[in-house]
mmCIF file of C-alpha atoms and ligand atoms in Angstrom:
data_model
loop_
_atom_site.group_PDB
_atom_site.id
_atom_site.type_symbol
_atom_site.label_atom_id
_atom_site.label_comp_id
_atom_site.label_asym_id
_atom_site.label_seq_id
_atom_site.Cartn_x
_atom_site.Cartn_y
_atom_site.Cartn_z
ATOM 1 C CA UNK A 202 155.571 37.701 -47.514
ATOM 2 C CA UNK A 203 153.795 37.784 -44.183
ATOM 3 C CA UNK A 204 150.069 38.204 -43.742
ATOM 4 C CA UNK A 205 148.119 38.486 -40.562
ATOM 5 C CA UNK A 206 144.789 36.681 -40.627
ATOM 6 C CA UNK A 207 142.889 36.259 -37.388
ATOM 7 C CA UNK A 208 145.609 35.469 -34.912
ATOM 8 C CA UNK A 209 147.955 33.504 -37.087
ATOM 9 C CA UNK A 210 150.878 34.798 -38.941
ATOM 10 C CA UNK A 211 151.250 33.077 -42.255
ATOM 11 C CA UNK A 212 154.683 33.320 -43.632
ATOM 12 C CA UNK A 213 154.528 31.733 -47.020
ATOM 13 C CA UNK A 214 158.261 31.599 -47.390
ATOM 14 C CA UNK A 215 158.806 29.578 -44.192
ATOM 15 C CA UNK A 216 156.834 27.359 -41.856
ATOM 16 C CA UNK A 217 153.985 29.171 -40.162
ATOM 17 C CA UNK A 218 154.562 30.621 -36.749
ATOM 18 C CA UNK A 219 151.885 30.869 -34.140
ATOM 19 C CA UNK A 220 151.749 33.757 -31.710
ATOM 20 C CA UNK A 221 151.159 31.419 -28.780
ATOM 21 C CA UNK A 222 149.728 28.020 -27.853
ATOM 22 C CA UNK A 223 146.243 29.409 -28.143
ATOM 23 C CA UNK A 224 146.612 30.300 -31.758
ATOM 24 C CA UNK A 225 147.957 26.837 -32.511
ATOM 25 C CA UNK A 226 144.954 25.302 -30.735
ATOM 26 C CA UNK A 227 142.553 27.576 -32.605
ATOM 27 C CA UNK A 228 144.155 26.798 -35.934
ATOM 28 C CA UNK A 229 144.185 23.024 -35.470
ATOM 29 C CA UNK A 230 141.136 22.361 -33.316
ATOM 30 C CA UNK A 231 138.666 25.229 -33.441
ATOM 31 C CA UNK A 232 139.049 26.272 -37.075
ATOM 32 C CA UNK A 233 139.235 22.679 -38.222
ATOM 33 C CA UNK A 234 142.568 22.733 -40.017
ATOM 34 C CA UNK A 235 143.529 19.604 -38.120
ATOM 35 C CA UNK A 236 146.980 18.082 -37.963
ATOM 36 C CA UNK A 237 146.736 17.786 -41.736
ATOM 37 C CA UNK A 238 146.493 21.584 -42.002
ATOM 38 C CA UNK A 239 149.508 21.938 -39.760
ATOM 39 C CA UNK A 240 151.583 19.600 -41.902
ATOM 40 C CA UNK A 241 150.398 21.235 -45.122
ATOM 41 C CA UNK A 242 151.556 24.592 -43.817
ATOM 42 C CA UNK A 243 155.072 23.273 -44.139
ATOM 43 C CA UNK A 244 156.203 22.754 -40.591
ATOM 44 C CA UNK A 245 159.395 20.814 -40.086
ATOM 45 C CA UNK A 246 159.166 20.090 -36.354
ATOM 46 C CA UNK A 247 156.196 19.157 -34.222
ATOM 47 C CA UNK A 248 154.949 22.003 -32.003
ATOM 48 C CA UNK A 249 155.441 21.567 -28.241
ATOM 49 C CA UNK A 250 151.772 20.820 -27.712
ATOM 50 C CA UNK A 251 152.296 17.504 -29.552
ATOM 51 C CA UNK A 252 155.309 16.328 -27.590
ATOM 52 C CA UNK A 253 154.420 13.408 -25.335
ATOM 53 C CA UNK A 254 156.003 12.860 -21.929
ATOM 54 C CA UNK A 255 158.779 10.239 -22.279
ATOM 55 C CA UNK A 256 156.720 7.432 -20.724
ATOM 56 C CA UNK A 257 154.030 7.768 -23.410
ATOM 57 C CA UNK A 258 156.353 7.750 -26.406
ATOM 58 C CA UNK A 259 156.507 4.690 -28.591
ATOM 59 C CA UNK A 260 159.860 3.185 -29.264
ATOM 60 C CA UNK A 261 159.660 1.154 -32.424
ATOM 61 C CA UNK A 262 162.439 -1.207 -31.432
ATOM 62 C CA UNK A 263 160.707 -2.156 -28.217
ATOM 63 C CA UNK A 264 157.775 -3.769 -29.909
ATOM 64 C CA UNK A 265 157.940 -7.475 -30.548
ATOM 65 C CA UNK A 266 156.854 -8.328 -34.053
ATOM 66 C CA UNK A 267 154.588 -11.277 -34.606
ATOM 67 C CA UNK A 268 153.959 -13.193 -37.746
ATOM 68 C CA UNK A 269 150.531 -12.403 -39.152
ATOM 69 C CA UNK A 270 149.578 -16.091 -39.354
ATOM 70 C CA UNK A 271 149.872 -16.382 -35.606
ATOM 71 C CA UNK A 272 146.866 -14.297 -34.988
ATOM 72 C CA UNK A 273 144.828 -14.756 -38.141
ATOM 73 C CA UNK A 274 141.559 -16.640 -38.113
ATOM 74 C CA UNK A 275 139.800 -17.922 -41.216
ATOM 75 C CA UNK A 276 136.099 -17.257 -40.669
ATOM 76 C CA UNK A 277 134.967 -19.387 -43.599
ATOM 77 C CA UNK A 278 135.624 -22.368 -41.344
ATOM 78 C CA UNK A 279 133.199 -21.207 -38.683
ATOM 79 C CA UNK A 280 130.336 -23.078 -40.345
ATOM 80 C CA UNK A 281 132.298 -26.173 -41.352
ATOM 81 C CA UNK A 282 133.647 -29.266 -39.613
ATOM 82 C CA UNK A 283 136.252 -27.174 -37.779
ATOM 83 C CA UNK A 284 133.618 -25.057 -36.054
ATOM 84 C CA UNK A 285 134.700 -25.932 -32.505
ATOM 85 C CA UNK A 286 138.349 -25.304 -33.254
ATOM 86 C CA UNK A 287 137.639 -21.911 -34.791
ATOM 87 C CA UNK A 288 135.488 -20.916 -31.805
ATOM 88 C CA UNK A 289 138.352 -21.937 -29.522
ATOM 89 C CA UNK A 290 140.818 -19.862 -31.516
ATOM 90 C CA UNK A 291 138.583 -16.783 -31.383
ATOM 91 C CA UNK A 292 137.978 -17.242 -27.662
ATOM 92 C CA UNK A 293 141.652 -17.817 -26.945
ATOM 93 C CA UNK A 294 142.574 -14.569 -28.702
ATOM 94 C CA UNK A 295 139.830 -12.704 -26.815
ATOM 95 C CA UNK A 296 140.987 -14.130 -23.475
ATOM 96 C CA UNK A 297 144.631 -13.266 -23.977
ATOM 97 C CA UNK A 298 145.635 -10.431 -26.287
ATOM 98 C CA UNK A 299 142.134 -9.155 -26.983
ATOM 99 C CA UNK A 300 143.191 -8.677 -30.620
ATOM 100 C CA UNK A 301 143.180 -10.887 -33.699
ATOM 101 C CA UNK A 302 142.810 -10.610 -37.452
ATOM 102 C CA UNK A 303 140.215 -12.291 -39.642
ATOM 103 C CA UNK A 304 140.124 -13.316 -43.282
ATOM 104 C CA UNK A 305 137.151 -14.572 -45.311
ATOM 105 C CA UNK A 306 135.117 -12.147 -43.245
ATOM 106 C CA UNK A 307 132.454 -11.421 -45.840
ATOM 107 C CA UNK A 308 133.444 -7.809 -46.489
ATOM 108 C CA UNK A 309 134.377 -7.565 -50.195
ATOM 109 C CA UNK A 310 138.075 -6.919 -50.722
ATOM 110 C CA UNK A 311 137.404 -4.181 -53.307
ATOM 111 C CA UNK A 312 135.371 -2.397 -50.647
ATOM 112 C CA UNK A 313 138.374 -2.412 -48.301
ATOM 113 C CA UNK A 314 140.414 -0.686 -50.997
ATOM 114 C CA UNK A 315 137.645 1.813 -51.703
ATOM 115 C CA UNK A 316 137.430 2.682 -48.008
ATOM 116 C CA UNK A 317 141.101 3.580 -47.853
ATOM 117 C CA UNK A 318 140.805 5.670 -51.010
ATOM 118 C CA UNK A 319 137.709 7.435 -49.625
ATOM 119 C CA UNK A 320 139.508 8.217 -46.363
ATOM 120 C CA UNK A 321 142.340 9.900 -48.262
ATOM 121 C CA UNK A 322 139.820 11.743 -50.423
ATOM 122 C CA UNK A 323 137.987 13.102 -47.416
ATOM 123 C CA UNK A 324 141.072 14.340 -45.607
ATOM 124 C CA UNK A 325 142.748 15.696 -48.725
ATOM 125 C CA UNK A 326 139.976 18.232 -49.131
ATOM 126 C CA UNK A 327 140.629 21.842 -48.194
ATOM 127 C CA UNK A 328 140.023 22.519 -44.475
ATOM 128 C CA UNK A 329 136.832 24.507 -45.012
ATOM 129 C CA UNK A 330 135.157 21.470 -46.599
ATOM 130 C CA UNK A 331 135.874 19.387 -43.490
ATOM 131 C CA UNK A 332 135.207 22.145 -40.963
ATOM 132 C CA UNK A 333 131.481 22.084 -41.771
ATOM 133 C CA UNK A 334 131.353 18.856 -39.712
ATOM 134 C CA UNK A 335 133.039 20.290 -36.624
ATOM 135 C CA UNK A 336 131.238 19.835 -33.316
ATOM 136 C CA UNK A 337 128.776 22.661 -32.828
ATOM 137 C CA UNK A 338 128.287 23.415 -36.523
ATOM 138 C CA UNK A 339 127.784 19.958 -38.027
ATOM 139 C CA UNK A 340 124.334 19.754 -39.616
ATOM 140 C CA UNK A 341 123.612 16.523 -37.742
ATOM 141 C CA UNK A 342 124.759 14.735 -34.583
ATOM 142 C CA UNK A 343 125.464 11.642 -36.720
ATOM 143 C CA UNK A 344 128.596 13.143 -38.229
ATOM 144 C CA UNK A 345 131.529 14.796 -36.547
ATOM 145 C CA UNK A 346 134.963 15.834 -37.775
ATOM 146 C CA UNK A 347 137.704 16.507 -35.281
ATOM 147 C CA UNK A 348 141.279 16.039 -34.195
ATOM 148 C CA UNK A 349 142.898 14.279 -31.219
ATOM 149 C CA UNK A 350 140.599 12.528 -28.686
ATOM 150 C CA UNK A 351 139.480 15.259 -26.289
ATOM 151 C CA UNK A 352 141.794 18.173 -27.209
ATOM 152 C CA UNK A 353 140.182 20.518 -24.668
ATOM 153 C CA UNK A 354 141.559 18.512 -21.768
ATOM 154 C CA UNK A 355 144.626 16.741 -23.174
ATOM 155 C CA UNK A 356 148.034 18.048 -22.175
ATOM 156 C CA UNK A 357 149.660 16.581 -25.256
ATOM 157 C CA UNK A 358 147.579 16.287 -28.402
ATOM 158 C CA UNK A 359 147.352 13.201 -30.591
ATOM 159 C CA UNK A 360 148.717 13.380 -34.134
ATOM 160 C CA UNK A 361 145.426 12.390 -35.712
ATOM 161 C CA UNK A 362 142.369 13.795 -37.483
ATOM 162 C CA UNK A 363 139.141 11.846 -37.815
ATOM 163 C CA UNK A 364 135.590 11.883 -39.029
ATOM 164 C CA UNK A 365 132.977 9.864 -37.094
ATOM 165 C CA UNK A 366 129.778 8.632 -38.666
ATOM 166 C CA UNK A 367 127.062 7.229 -36.412
ATOM 167 C CA UNK A 368 124.684 4.764 -38.066
ATOM 168 C CA UNK A 369 121.023 5.285 -37.280
ATOM 169 C CA UNK A 370 119.423 4.293 -40.585
ATOM 170 C CA UNK A 371 120.323 4.302 -44.293
ATOM 171 C CA UNK A 372 118.394 7.425 -45.083
ATOM 172 C CA UNK A 373 120.104 9.525 -42.460
ATOM 173 C CA UNK A 374 123.513 8.126 -43.377
ATOM 174 C CA UNK A 375 123.101 9.014 -47.034
ATOM 175 C CA UNK A 376 121.693 12.420 -46.170
ATOM 176 C CA UNK A 377 124.263 13.565 -43.626
ATOM 177 C CA UNK A 378 127.485 11.579 -43.936
ATOM 178 C CA UNK A 379 130.121 13.229 -46.155
ATOM 179 C CA UNK A 380 129.727 12.547 -49.876
ATOM 180 C CA UNK A 381 133.349 11.435 -50.183
ATOM 181 C CA UNK A 382 132.781 8.418 -47.965
ATOM 182 C CA UNK A 383 129.096 7.847 -47.217
ATOM 183 C CA UNK A 384 128.442 5.025 -49.682
ATOM 184 C CA UNK A 385 131.501 2.970 -48.873
ATOM 185 C CA UNK A 386 131.124 3.522 -45.132
ATOM 186 C CA UNK A 387 127.505 2.393 -45.223
ATOM 187 C CA UNK A 388 128.442 -0.642 -47.282
ATOM 188 C CA UNK A 389 131.190 -1.480 -44.813
ATOM 189 C CA UNK A 390 128.741 -1.397 -41.898
ATOM 190 C CA UNK A 391 126.259 -3.592 -43.753
ATOM 191 C CA UNK A 392 128.701 -6.173 -45.037
ATOM 192 C CA UNK A 393 130.457 -6.530 -41.677
ATOM 193 C CA UNK A 394 127.327 -6.775 -39.524
ATOM 194 C CA UNK A 395 126.811 -10.496 -39.895
ATOM 195 C CA UNK A 396 130.464 -11.281 -39.212
ATOM 196 C CA UNK A 397 130.428 -9.217 -36.023
ATOM 197 C CA UNK A 398 127.311 -10.979 -34.806
ATOM 198 C CA UNK A 399 128.802 -14.401 -35.526
ATOM 199 C CA UNK A 400 131.970 -13.488 -33.673
ATOM 200 C CA UNK A 401 129.981 -12.386 -30.644
ATOM 201 C CA UNK A 402 127.838 -15.511 -30.877
ATOM 202 C CA UNK A 403 130.965 -17.657 -30.926
ATOM 203 C CA UNK A 404 132.405 -15.831 -27.933
ATOM 204 C CA UNK A 405 129.208 -16.177 -25.905
ATOM 205 C CA UNK A 406 128.821 -19.828 -26.941
ATOM 206 C CA UNK A 407 132.305 -20.456 -25.625
ATOM 207 C CA UNK A 408 131.277 -19.117 -22.205
ATOM 208 C CA UNK A 409 128.819 -21.974 -21.960
ATOM 209 C CA UNK A 410 125.806 -19.760 -21.444
ATOM 210 C CA UNK A 411 122.670 -19.583 -23.524
ATOM 211 C CA UNK A 412 121.545 -16.079 -24.325
ATOM 212 C CA UNK A 413 118.589 -14.814 -26.299
ATOM 213 C CA UNK A 414 119.333 -13.415 -29.709
ATOM 214 C CA UNK A 415 118.030 -10.077 -28.421
ATOM 215 C CA UNK A 416 120.997 -9.848 -26.033
ATOM 216 C CA UNK A 417 123.397 -10.033 -28.969
ATOM 217 C CA UNK A 418 121.420 -7.313 -30.724
ATOM 218 C CA UNK A 419 121.502 -5.161 -27.605
ATOM 219 C CA UNK A 420 125.274 -5.521 -27.317
ATOM 220 C CA UNK A 421 125.672 -4.516 -30.960
ATOM 221 C CA UNK A 422 122.872 -1.952 -31.153
ATOM 222 C CA UNK A 423 125.093 1.063 -31.775
ATOM 223 C CA UNK A 424 127.429 1.315 -34.746
ATOM 224 C CA UNK A 425 129.818 4.082 -35.625
ATOM 225 C CA UNK A 426 132.373 4.156 -38.459
ATOM 226 C CA UNK A 427 135.409 6.371 -38.092
ATOM 227 C CA UNK A 428 137.887 7.382 -40.695
ATOM 228 C CA UNK A 429 141.199 8.121 -39.009
ATOM 229 C CA UNK A 430 143.951 10.084 -40.693
ATOM 230 C CA UNK A 431 147.491 10.153 -39.307
ATOM 231 C CA UNK A 432 149.488 12.673 -41.339
ATOM 232 C CA UNK A 433 153.179 12.145 -41.969
ATOM 233 C CA UNK A 434 154.944 13.289 -38.826
ATOM 234 C CA UNK A 435 158.360 14.969 -38.693
ATOM 235 C CA UNK A 436 159.060 13.577 -35.187
ATOM 236 C CA UNK A 437 157.477 10.138 -34.777
ATOM 237 C CA UNK A 438 159.631 9.409 -31.735
ATOM 238 C CA UNK A 439 158.087 12.306 -29.777
ATOM 239 C CA UNK A 440 154.421 11.926 -30.664
ATOM 240 C CA UNK A 441 151.564 9.422 -30.645
ATOM 241 C CA UNK A 442 148.844 8.897 -33.255
ATOM 242 C CA UNK A 443 146.534 7.608 -30.544
ATOM 243 C CA UNK A 444 147.503 7.305 -26.905
ATOM 244 C CA UNK A 445 147.122 4.079 -24.915
ATOM 245 C CA UNK A 446 143.457 3.178 -24.522
ATOM 246 C CA UNK A 447 140.904 0.442 -24.809
ATOM 247 C CA UNK A 448 137.749 0.816 -26.905
ATOM 248 C CA UNK A 449 134.568 1.202 -24.880
ATOM 249 C CA UNK A 450 132.220 -0.917 -26.987
ATOM 250 C CA UNK A 451 131.712 -4.643 -27.513
ATOM 251 C CA UNK A 452 133.824 -5.482 -30.575
ATOM 252 C CA UNK A 453 135.767 -3.179 -32.889
ATOM 253 C CA UNK A 454 136.405 -4.061 -36.521
ATOM 254 C CA UNK A 455 139.356 -2.172 -37.935
ATOM 255 C CA UNK A 456 140.721 -1.778 -41.417
ATOM 256 C CA UNK A 457 144.280 -0.521 -41.512
ATOM 257 C CA UNK A 458 146.449 0.278 -44.500
ATOM 258 C CA UNK A 459 149.963 -1.029 -45.139
ATOM 259 C CA UNK A 460 151.904 1.498 -43.067
ATOM 260 C CA UNK A 461 151.758 -0.172 -39.665
ATOM 261 C CA UNK A 462 152.090 1.358 -36.220
ATOM 262 C CA UNK A 463 149.167 -0.192 -34.323
ATOM 263 C CA UNK A 464 150.468 -1.698 -31.083
ATOM 264 C CA UNK A 465 148.696 -3.790 -28.474
ATOM 265 C CA UNK A 466 149.866 -4.395 -24.938
ATOM 266 C CA UNK A 467 150.720 -8.011 -24.364
ATOM 267 C CA UNK A 468 150.245 -8.684 -20.698
ATOM 268 C CA UNK A 469 147.639 -6.575 -18.972
ATOM 269 C CA UNK A 470 149.227 -7.192 -15.599
ATOM 270 C CA UNK A 471 152.713 -6.038 -16.527
ATOM 271 C CA UNK A 472 153.933 -3.051 -14.565
ATOM 272 C CA UNK A 473 154.288 0.408 -16.073
ATOM 273 C CA UNK A 474 157.583 0.744 -17.924
ATOM 274 C CA UNK A 475 157.957 -3.008 -18.066
ATOM 275 C CA UNK A 476 155.465 -3.651 -20.790
ATOM 276 C CA UNK A 477 155.648 -5.553 -23.994
ATOM 277 C CA UNK A 478 153.792 -4.220 -27.003
ATOM 278 C CA UNK A 479 153.033 -6.213 -30.118
ATOM 279 C CA UNK A 480 152.569 -4.595 -33.490
ATOM 280 C CA UNK A 481 149.502 -5.775 -35.387
ATOM 281 C CA UNK A 482 151.109 -6.425 -38.748
ATOM 282 C CA UNK A 483 149.317 -4.936 -41.747
ATOM 283 C CA UNK A 484 147.857 -7.749 -43.804
ATOM 284 C CA UNK A 485 146.195 -7.108 -47.117
ATOM 285 C CA UNK A 486 142.571 -8.209 -47.162
ATOM 286 C CA UNK A 487 142.362 -8.890 -43.417
ATOM 287 C CA UNK A 488 140.340 -7.041 -40.803
ATOM 288 C CA UNK A 489 141.537 -6.476 -37.270
ATOM 289 C CA UNK A 490 139.113 -7.358 -34.466
ATOM 290 C CA UNK A 491 139.493 -6.223 -30.902
ATOM 291 C CA UNK A 492 137.597 -6.716 -27.675
ATOM 292 C CA UNK A 493 136.176 -3.583 -26.046
ATOM 293 C CA UNK A 494 135.397 -2.775 -22.419
ATOM 294 C CA UNK A 495 131.738 -3.785 -22.775
ATOM 295 C CA UNK A 496 132.649 -7.359 -23.648
ATOM 296 C CA UNK A 497 135.039 -7.511 -20.718
ATOM 297 C CA UNK A 498 132.211 -6.363 -18.438
ATOM 298 C CA UNK A 499 129.590 -8.703 -19.921
ATOM 299 C CA UNK A 500 131.944 -11.699 -19.698
ATOM 300 C CA UNK A 501 132.709 -10.813 -16.077
ATOM 301 C CA UNK A 502 136.365 -10.318 -16.967
ATOM 302 C CA UNK A 503 136.881 -13.473 -18.990
ATOM 303 C CA UNK A 504 137.511 -11.610 -22.249
ATOM 304 C CA UNK A 505 140.044 -8.822 -22.160
ATOM 305 C CA UNK A 506 139.540 -5.454 -23.728
ATOM 306 C CA UNK A 507 142.825 -4.755 -25.421
ATOM 307 C CA UNK A 508 144.979 -1.798 -24.512
ATOM 308 C CA UNK A 509 146.358 -0.338 -27.713
ATOM 309 C CA UNK A 510 147.962 2.744 -29.222
ATOM 310 C CA UNK A 511 149.222 4.044 -32.543
ATOM 311 C CA UNK A 512 152.675 5.236 -33.465
ATOM 312 C CA UNK A 513 153.124 7.972 -36.047
ATOM 313 C CA UNK A 514 155.459 7.697 -38.977
ATOM 314 C CA UNK A 515 157.461 9.984 -41.217
ATOM 315 C CA UNK A 516 157.148 7.760 -44.260
ATOM 316 C CA UNK A 517 153.587 8.546 -45.390
ATOM 317 C CA UNK A 518 150.122 9.412 -44.104
ATOM 318 C CA UNK A 519 148.324 6.452 -42.571
ATOM 319 C CA UNK A 520 144.578 5.810 -42.659
ATOM 320 C CA UNK A 521 142.475 3.381 -40.659
ATOM 321 C CA UNK A 522 138.742 2.732 -40.663
ATOM 322 C CA UNK A 523 137.281 1.244 -37.466
ATOM 323 C CA UNK A 524 133.668 0.284 -36.859
ATOM 324 C CA UNK A 525 132.827 0.543 -33.179
ATOM 325 C CA UNK A 526 130.059 -1.895 -32.282
ATOM 326 C CA UNK A 527 128.570 -0.994 -28.917
ATOM 327 C CA UNK A 528 125.286 -1.088 -26.984
ATOM 328 C CA UNK A 529 122.749 1.681 -27.516
ATOM 329 C CA UNK A 530 123.135 4.481 -24.947
ATOM 330 C CA UNK A 531 119.974 3.477 -23.037
ATOM 331 C CA UNK A 532 120.930 -0.207 -22.805
ATOM 332 C CA UNK A 533 121.689 -1.661 -19.394
ATOM 333 C CA UNK A 534 124.896 -3.659 -19.336
ATOM 334 C CA UNK A 535 126.521 -5.815 -16.711
ATOM 335 C CA UNK A 536 128.080 -9.260 -16.293
ATOM 336 C CA UNK A 537 125.851 -12.088 -17.570
ATOM 337 C CA UNK A 538 123.957 -13.449 -14.512
ATOM 338 C CA UNK A 539 124.923 -17.092 -15.269
ATOM 339 C CA UNK A 540 128.592 -16.112 -15.138
ATOM 340 C CA UNK A 541 128.197 -14.241 -11.881
ATOM 341 C CA UNK A 542 126.462 -17.288 -10.399
ATOM 342 C CA UNK A 543 129.231 -19.563 -11.633
ATOM 343 C CA UNK A 544 132.086 -17.270 -10.614
ATOM 344 C CA UNK A 545 130.476 -16.475 -7.281
ATOM 345 C CA UNK A 546 131.264 -12.807 -7.701
ATOM 346 C CA UNK A 547 130.396 -9.917 -10.017
ATOM 347 C CA UNK A 548 133.501 -8.027 -11.015
ATOM 348 C CA UNK A 549 131.547 -5.182 -12.573
ATOM 349 C CA UNK A 550 128.360 -3.391 -11.673
ATOM 350 C CA UNK A 551 125.334 -2.968 -13.854
ATOM 351 C CA UNK A 552 125.140 0.400 -15.580
ATOM 352 C CA UNK A 553 123.344 2.271 -18.298
ATOM 353 C CA UNK A 554 125.712 2.450 -21.244
ATOM 354 C CA UNK A 555 125.246 6.215 -21.612
ATOM 355 C CA UNK A 556 126.911 6.703 -18.214
ATOM 356 C CA UNK A 557 129.865 4.657 -19.392
ATOM 357 C CA UNK A 558 130.140 6.703 -22.590
ATOM 358 C CA UNK A 559 130.006 9.985 -20.717
ATOM 359 C CA UNK A 560 132.805 8.876 -18.447
ATOM 360 C CA UNK A 561 134.836 7.545 -21.391
ATOM 361 C CA UNK A 562 134.617 10.729 -23.468
ATOM 362 C CA UNK A 563 135.074 12.955 -20.434
ATOM 363 C CA UNK A 564 138.701 11.988 -19.880
ATOM 364 C CA UNK A 565 141.899 11.822 -21.882
ATOM 365 C CA UNK A 566 143.097 8.352 -22.898
ATOM 366 C CA UNK A 567 144.640 6.596 -19.915
ATOM 367 C CA UNK A 568 145.123 2.957 -20.759
ATOM 368 C CA UNK A 569 142.434 0.750 -19.266
ATOM 369 C CA UNK A 570 141.439 3.173 -16.500
ATOM 370 C CA UNK A 571 138.111 3.535 -18.306
ATOM 371 C CA UNK A 572 137.051 0.185 -16.813
ATOM 372 C CA UNK A 573 137.414 1.456 -13.250
ATOM 373 C CA UNK A 574 134.104 3.215 -13.768
ATOM 374 C CA UNK A 575 132.363 -0.165 -13.918
ATOM 375 C CA UNK A 576 134.531 -2.044 -11.434
ATOM 376 C CA UNK A 577 133.202 -3.172 -8.093
HETATM 377 C C1 LIG B 257 140.772 3.802 -32.418
HETATM 378 C C2 LIG B 257 142.044 3.092 -32.642
HETATM 379 C C3 LIG B 257 143.700 2.309 -34.190
HETATM 380 C C4 LIG B 257 144.241 2.591 -35.532
HETATM 381 O O1 LIG B 257 140.343 4.553 -33.337
HETATM 382 O O2 LIG B 257 140.181 3.605 -31.343
HETATM 383 O O3 LIG B 257 142.529 2.481 -31.740
HETATM 384 O O4 LIG B 257 144.996 1.763 -36.044
HETATM 385 N N1 LIG B 257 142.588 3.122 -33.875
HETATM 386 O O5 LIG B 257 143.923 3.641 -36.091
HETATM 387 NI NI1 LIG B 258 141.048 2.028 -30.277
#
């Protein structure tokens, strides 16, 4: 049986066919079916629009595996006799890989499980339930559902759907965030807040500069929780879940499930094609922390925002739940003056964070090119 609805031809006996690239784009992006809708329609091969150029594909064998213990930090020791050692470990990770994992982070373990369940619940809804949060129709700017990063300008799309929830206050969160995930997402923000602040405090302390508490609050003034959904992919070797990028904020907290596929670039100076990528191994109960561009700017380049990307898989759908901690849009950011004085040079200029955001969301993911906008 074949039915024509809008521009798509649904053939319920076979995979759907799309008249042209436009109808695929409309189906996935504009009508809000997402990659999930594409997979649910029974396709057996990824459409051309999802095929990455060879140099962007992720070869599983290439990635060096690391043992989880190597990059795991126990935060319960931050207040004990090992304080200095723990600060050193956090700083070392932030200066090198820009990624580490934490345990005893203060976020209840049952909440981590509930977040993963809620993410599946949200994305398993029929498309029309999610499409109400699409850009342009969402009842509030604090919630947005979408697919890929900036599909309008990307040549190859990312194999990922997401819902973003911006935190302004509790009332707005509970009023506008989706019912399937609002309570757990709000809880996640609240129970991780103190940990994030302590991590930033430790990192600043390690720079040997004294900053007012208000600076920490400025650097963490904006919080957004995302739920990312990477549907099972028939051709993982041709696609990416997320292309190579760094996060624009200060520190990202990320919960991933047990599927794996999050890779971080090991040496930021390695040449293209000659890179080593490390997989962040899934670890039950742990949270992944990574340095964003803002912290690289503020530390005058001492801490490294991590370049990372996500591979897709054909084993099962993967979910992840990051919290992006960033400055408020109107905040001015730049290298800490004491560091500039000590280093004798400012590597980045001062800017209003909104400008940085506009530049970041105005381009497709391109590794760490985002930082050029702030470079001197
Ligand atoms: C991101 C991101 C990684 C993941 O959302 O910015 O890098 O594991 N996600 O989903
Ligand atoms: Ni990221």
